[in-house]
XYZ file of N, CA and C in Angstrom:
459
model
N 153.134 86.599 91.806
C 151.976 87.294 92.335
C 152.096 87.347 93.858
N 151.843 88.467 94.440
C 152.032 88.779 95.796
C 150.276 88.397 96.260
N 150.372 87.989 97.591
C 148.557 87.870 98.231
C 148.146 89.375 98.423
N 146.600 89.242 98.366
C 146.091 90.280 98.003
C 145.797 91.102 99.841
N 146.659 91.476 100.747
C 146.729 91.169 101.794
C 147.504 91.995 102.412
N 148.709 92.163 101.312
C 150.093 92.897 102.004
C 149.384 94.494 100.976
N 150.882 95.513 101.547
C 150.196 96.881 101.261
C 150.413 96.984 99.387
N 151.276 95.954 99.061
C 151.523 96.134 97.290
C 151.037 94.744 97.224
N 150.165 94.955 95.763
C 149.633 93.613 95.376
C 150.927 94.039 94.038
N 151.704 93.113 93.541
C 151.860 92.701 92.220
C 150.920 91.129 91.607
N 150.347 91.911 90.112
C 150.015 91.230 89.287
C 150.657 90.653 87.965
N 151.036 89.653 87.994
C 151.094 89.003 86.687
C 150.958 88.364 85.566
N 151.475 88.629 84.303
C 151.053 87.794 83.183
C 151.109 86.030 83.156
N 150.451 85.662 82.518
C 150.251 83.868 82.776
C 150.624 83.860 81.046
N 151.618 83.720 81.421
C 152.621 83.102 79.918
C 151.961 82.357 79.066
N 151.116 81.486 79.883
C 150.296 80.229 79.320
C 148.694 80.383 78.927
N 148.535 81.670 78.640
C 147.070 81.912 78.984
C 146.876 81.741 76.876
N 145.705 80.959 77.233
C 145.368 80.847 76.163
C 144.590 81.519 74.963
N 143.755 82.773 75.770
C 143.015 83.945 74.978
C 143.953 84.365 74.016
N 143.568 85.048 72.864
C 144.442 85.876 72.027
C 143.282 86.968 71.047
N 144.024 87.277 71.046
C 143.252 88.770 70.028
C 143.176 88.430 68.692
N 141.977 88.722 67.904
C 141.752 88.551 66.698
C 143.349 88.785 65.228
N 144.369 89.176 66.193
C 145.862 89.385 65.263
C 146.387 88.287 65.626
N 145.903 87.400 66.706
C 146.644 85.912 67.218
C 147.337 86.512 68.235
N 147.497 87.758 68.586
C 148.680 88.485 69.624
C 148.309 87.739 70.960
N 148.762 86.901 71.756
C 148.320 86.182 73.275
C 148.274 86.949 74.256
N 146.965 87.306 74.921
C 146.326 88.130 76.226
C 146.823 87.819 77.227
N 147.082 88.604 78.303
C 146.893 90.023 78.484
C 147.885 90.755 77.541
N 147.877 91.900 77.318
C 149.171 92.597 76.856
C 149.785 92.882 77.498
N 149.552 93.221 78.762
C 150.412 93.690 79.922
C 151.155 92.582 80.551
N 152.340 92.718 80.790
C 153.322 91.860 81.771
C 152.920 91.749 83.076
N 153.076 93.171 83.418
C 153.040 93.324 85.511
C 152.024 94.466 85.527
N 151.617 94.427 86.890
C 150.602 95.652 87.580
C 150.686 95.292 88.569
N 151.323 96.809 89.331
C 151.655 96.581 90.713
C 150.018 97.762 91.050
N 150.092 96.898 92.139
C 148.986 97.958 92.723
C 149.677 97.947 94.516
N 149.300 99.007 94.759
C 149.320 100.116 96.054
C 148.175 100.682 97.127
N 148.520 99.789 98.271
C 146.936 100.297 99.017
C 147.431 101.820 99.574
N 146.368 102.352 99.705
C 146.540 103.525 100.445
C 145.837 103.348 101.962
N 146.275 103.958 102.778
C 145.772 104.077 103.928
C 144.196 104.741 104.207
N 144.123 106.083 103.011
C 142.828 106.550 103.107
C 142.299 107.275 102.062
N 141.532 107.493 101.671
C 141.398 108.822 100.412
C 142.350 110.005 100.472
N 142.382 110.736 101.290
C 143.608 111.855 100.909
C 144.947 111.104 100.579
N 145.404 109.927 101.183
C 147.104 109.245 100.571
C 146.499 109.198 99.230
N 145.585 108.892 98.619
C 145.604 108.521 97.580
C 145.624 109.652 96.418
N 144.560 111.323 96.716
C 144.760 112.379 96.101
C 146.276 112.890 96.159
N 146.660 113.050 97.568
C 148.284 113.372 97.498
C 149.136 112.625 97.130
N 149.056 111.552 96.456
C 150.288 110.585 95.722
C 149.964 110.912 94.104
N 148.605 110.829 93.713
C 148.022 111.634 92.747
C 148.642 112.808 92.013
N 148.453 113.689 93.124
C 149.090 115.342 92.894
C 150.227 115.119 92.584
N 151.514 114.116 93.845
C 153.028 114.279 93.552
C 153.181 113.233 92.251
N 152.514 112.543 91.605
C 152.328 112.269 90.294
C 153.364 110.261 90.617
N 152.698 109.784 91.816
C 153.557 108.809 92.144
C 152.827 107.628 91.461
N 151.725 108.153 90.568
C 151.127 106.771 89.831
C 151.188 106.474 88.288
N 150.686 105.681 87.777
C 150.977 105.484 86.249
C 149.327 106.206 85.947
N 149.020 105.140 86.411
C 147.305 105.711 86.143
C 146.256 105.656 87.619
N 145.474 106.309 87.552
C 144.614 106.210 89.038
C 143.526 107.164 88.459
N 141.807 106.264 88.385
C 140.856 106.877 88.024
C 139.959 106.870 89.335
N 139.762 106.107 90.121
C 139.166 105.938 91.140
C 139.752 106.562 92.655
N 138.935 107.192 93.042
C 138.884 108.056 94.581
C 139.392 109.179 94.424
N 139.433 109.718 93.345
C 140.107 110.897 93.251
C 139.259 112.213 93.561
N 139.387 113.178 94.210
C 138.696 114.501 94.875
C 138.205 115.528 93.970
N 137.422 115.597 92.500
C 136.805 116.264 92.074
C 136.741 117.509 92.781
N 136.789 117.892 93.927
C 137.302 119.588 94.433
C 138.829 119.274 94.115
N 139.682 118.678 94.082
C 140.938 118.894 94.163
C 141.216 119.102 92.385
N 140.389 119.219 91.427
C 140.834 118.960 89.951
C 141.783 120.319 89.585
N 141.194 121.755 90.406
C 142.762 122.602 90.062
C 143.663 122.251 90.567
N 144.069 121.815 91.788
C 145.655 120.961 92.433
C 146.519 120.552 91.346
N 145.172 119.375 90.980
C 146.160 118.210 90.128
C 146.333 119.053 88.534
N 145.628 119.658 88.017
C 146.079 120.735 86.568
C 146.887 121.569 87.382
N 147.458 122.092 88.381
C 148.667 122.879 88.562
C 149.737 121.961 89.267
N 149.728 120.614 89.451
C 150.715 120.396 89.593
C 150.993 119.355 88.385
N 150.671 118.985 87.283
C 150.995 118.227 86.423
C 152.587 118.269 85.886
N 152.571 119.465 85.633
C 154.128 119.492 84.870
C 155.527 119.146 85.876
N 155.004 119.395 87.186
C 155.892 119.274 88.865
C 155.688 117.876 88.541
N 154.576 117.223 88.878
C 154.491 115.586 89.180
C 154.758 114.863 87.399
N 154.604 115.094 86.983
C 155.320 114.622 85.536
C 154.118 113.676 85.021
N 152.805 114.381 85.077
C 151.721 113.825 84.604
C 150.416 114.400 83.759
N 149.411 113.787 82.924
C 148.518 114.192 82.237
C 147.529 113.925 82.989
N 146.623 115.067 83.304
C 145.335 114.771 84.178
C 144.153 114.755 82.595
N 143.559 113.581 82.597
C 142.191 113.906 81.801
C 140.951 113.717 81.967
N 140.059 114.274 81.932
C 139.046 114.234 82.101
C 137.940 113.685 81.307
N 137.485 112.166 81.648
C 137.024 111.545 80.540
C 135.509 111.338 81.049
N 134.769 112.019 79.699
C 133.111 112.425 79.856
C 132.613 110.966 80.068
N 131.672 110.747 80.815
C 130.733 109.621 81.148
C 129.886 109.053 80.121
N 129.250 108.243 79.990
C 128.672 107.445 79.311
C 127.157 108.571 79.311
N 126.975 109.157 80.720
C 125.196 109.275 80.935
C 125.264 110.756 79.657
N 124.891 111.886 80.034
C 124.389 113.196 79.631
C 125.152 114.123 80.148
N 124.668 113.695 81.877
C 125.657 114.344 83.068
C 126.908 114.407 83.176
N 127.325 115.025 84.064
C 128.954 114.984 84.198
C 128.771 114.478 85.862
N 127.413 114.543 86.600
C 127.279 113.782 88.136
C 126.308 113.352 88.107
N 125.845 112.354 88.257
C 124.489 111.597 88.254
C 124.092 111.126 89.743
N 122.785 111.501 90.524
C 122.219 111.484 91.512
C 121.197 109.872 91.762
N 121.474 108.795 91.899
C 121.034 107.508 91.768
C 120.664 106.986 92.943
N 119.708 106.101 92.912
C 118.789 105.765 94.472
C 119.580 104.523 94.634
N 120.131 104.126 95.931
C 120.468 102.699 96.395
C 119.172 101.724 96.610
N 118.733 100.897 95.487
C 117.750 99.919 95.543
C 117.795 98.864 96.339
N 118.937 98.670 97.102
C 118.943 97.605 98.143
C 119.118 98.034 99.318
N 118.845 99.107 99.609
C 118.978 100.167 100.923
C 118.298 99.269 102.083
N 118.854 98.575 103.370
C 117.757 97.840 103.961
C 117.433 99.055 105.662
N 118.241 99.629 106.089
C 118.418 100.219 107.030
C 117.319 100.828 108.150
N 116.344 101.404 107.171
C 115.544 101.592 107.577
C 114.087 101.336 106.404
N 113.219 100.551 106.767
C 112.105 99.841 105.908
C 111.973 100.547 105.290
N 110.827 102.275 105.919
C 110.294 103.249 105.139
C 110.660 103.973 104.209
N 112.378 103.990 104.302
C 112.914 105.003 103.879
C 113.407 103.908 101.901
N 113.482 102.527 102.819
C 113.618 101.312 101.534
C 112.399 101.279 100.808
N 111.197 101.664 101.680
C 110.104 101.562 100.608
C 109.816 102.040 99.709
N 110.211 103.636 99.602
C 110.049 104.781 98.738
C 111.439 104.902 97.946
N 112.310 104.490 98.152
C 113.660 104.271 97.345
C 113.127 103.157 96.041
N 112.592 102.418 96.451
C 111.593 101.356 95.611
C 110.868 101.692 94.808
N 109.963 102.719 95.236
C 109.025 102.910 94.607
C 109.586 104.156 92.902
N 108.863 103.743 91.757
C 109.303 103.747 90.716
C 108.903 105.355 90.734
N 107.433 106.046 91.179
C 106.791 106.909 91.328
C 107.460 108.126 91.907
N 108.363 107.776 93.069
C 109.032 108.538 93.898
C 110.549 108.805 93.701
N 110.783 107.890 93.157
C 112.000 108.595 92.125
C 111.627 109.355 91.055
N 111.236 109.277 90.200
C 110.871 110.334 88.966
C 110.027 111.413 89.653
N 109.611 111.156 90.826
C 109.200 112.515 91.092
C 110.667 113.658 92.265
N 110.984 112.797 92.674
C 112.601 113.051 93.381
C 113.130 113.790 92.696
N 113.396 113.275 90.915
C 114.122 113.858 89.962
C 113.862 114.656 89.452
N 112.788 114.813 89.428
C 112.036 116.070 88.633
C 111.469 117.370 89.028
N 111.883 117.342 90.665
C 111.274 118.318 91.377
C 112.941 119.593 91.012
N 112.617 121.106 90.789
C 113.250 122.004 90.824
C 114.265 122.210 92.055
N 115.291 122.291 91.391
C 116.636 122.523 92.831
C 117.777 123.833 92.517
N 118.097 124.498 93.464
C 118.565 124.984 92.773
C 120.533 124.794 91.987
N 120.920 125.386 90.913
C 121.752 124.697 90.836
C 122.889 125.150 91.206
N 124.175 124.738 90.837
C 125.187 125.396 91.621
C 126.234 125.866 90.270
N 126.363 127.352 90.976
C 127.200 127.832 89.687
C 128.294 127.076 89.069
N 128.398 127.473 87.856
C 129.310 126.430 86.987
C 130.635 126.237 87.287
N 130.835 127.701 87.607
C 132.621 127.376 88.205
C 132.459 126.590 89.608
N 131.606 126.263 90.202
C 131.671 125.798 91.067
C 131.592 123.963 90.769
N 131.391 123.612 89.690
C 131.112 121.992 89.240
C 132.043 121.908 88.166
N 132.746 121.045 88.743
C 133.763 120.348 87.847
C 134.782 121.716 87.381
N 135.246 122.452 88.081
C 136.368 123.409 88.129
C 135.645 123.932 86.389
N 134.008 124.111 86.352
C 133.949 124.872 85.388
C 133.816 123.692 84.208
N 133.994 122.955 84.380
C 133.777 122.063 83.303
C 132.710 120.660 83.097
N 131.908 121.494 84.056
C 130.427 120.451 84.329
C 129.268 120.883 83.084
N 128.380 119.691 82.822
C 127.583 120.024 82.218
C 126.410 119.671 83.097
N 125.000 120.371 82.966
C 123.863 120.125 83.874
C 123.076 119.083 82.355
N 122.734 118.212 82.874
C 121.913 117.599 82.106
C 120.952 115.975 82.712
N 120.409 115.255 81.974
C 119.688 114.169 82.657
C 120.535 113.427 82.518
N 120.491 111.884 82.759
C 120.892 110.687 83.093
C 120.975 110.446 81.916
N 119.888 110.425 80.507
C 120.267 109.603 79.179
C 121.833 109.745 79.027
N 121.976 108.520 77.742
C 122.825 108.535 77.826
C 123.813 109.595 76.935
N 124.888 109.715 77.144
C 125.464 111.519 76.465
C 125.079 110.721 74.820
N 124.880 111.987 74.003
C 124.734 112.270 72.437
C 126.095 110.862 71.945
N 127.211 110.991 72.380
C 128.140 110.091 71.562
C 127.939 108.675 71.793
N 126.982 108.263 73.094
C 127.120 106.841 73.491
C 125.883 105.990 72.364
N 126.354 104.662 71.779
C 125.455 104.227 70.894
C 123.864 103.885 71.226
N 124.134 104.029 73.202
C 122.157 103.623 73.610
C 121.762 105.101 73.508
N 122.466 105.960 73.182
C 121.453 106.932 73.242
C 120.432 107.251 72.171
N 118.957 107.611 72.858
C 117.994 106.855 71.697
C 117.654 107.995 70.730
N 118.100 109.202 71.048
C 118.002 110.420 70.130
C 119.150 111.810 70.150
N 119.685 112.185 69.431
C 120.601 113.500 70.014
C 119.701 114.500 70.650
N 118.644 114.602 70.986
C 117.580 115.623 71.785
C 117.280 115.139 73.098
């Protein structure tokens, strides 16, 4: 294991680890995981695009989603797009520990002023314009397939 410090962390398996999976198979399954800092969000979309990762779900540029579907077959990768837990495909959420400014923490607080936040008419933004066309507009419940969701309506 490298310190978490330098620009590559490698991670490794603990030979000795005692968890195991209901087949007796001994946890983790994985051997190694190297991880890679990036310098900033774009190193990280453009290593993305040239397809220099195994997997990478996090920081990735949602405007950039035609890039990475036209360069897949160049960078030697599967881009997928995996639906969220909520309804939405972007969910708009209040920071409850906001301290910055009191007033602005008070009404972030308040239970009243969010549901009315949420519920006020906006307008929306055309579809090809969200999620390269593949957005859905909907609330926060959770989507129809997730098991908390408390009704398919």
């Amino acid at each position: 294991m490298t310190p978490i410090n330098t620009p590559t962390w490698t991670l490794e398996r603990n030979p000795y680890s005692v968890f195991v999976d209901p087949a007796g198979n001994q946890l983790p399954y994985i051997d190694r995981v190297v991880l890679t800092l990036a310098e900033n969000l774009e190193v990280i979309n453009l290593r993305a695009i040239a397809g220099e990762y195994d997997f990478q779900a996090r920081h990735l540029d949602l405007a950039k989603v035609p890039v990475f579907i036209e360069n897949q077959a160049k960078g030697g990768y599967k881009l997928y797009l995996d639906p969220g837990d909520y309804g939405g495909d972007m969910i708009i959420k209040f920071n409850l520990s906001y301290e910055a400014d009191p007033e602005i923490a008070k009404w972030m607080n308040t239970t009243d002023f969010r549901r009315r936040a949420g519920a006020r008419d906006r307008p929306r933004p055309a579809q090809r314009d969200v999620l390269a066309g593949d957005g859905t507009p909907s609330s926060v419940v959770p989507a129809d397939n997730n098991k908390y969701n408390p009704v398919p309506e």
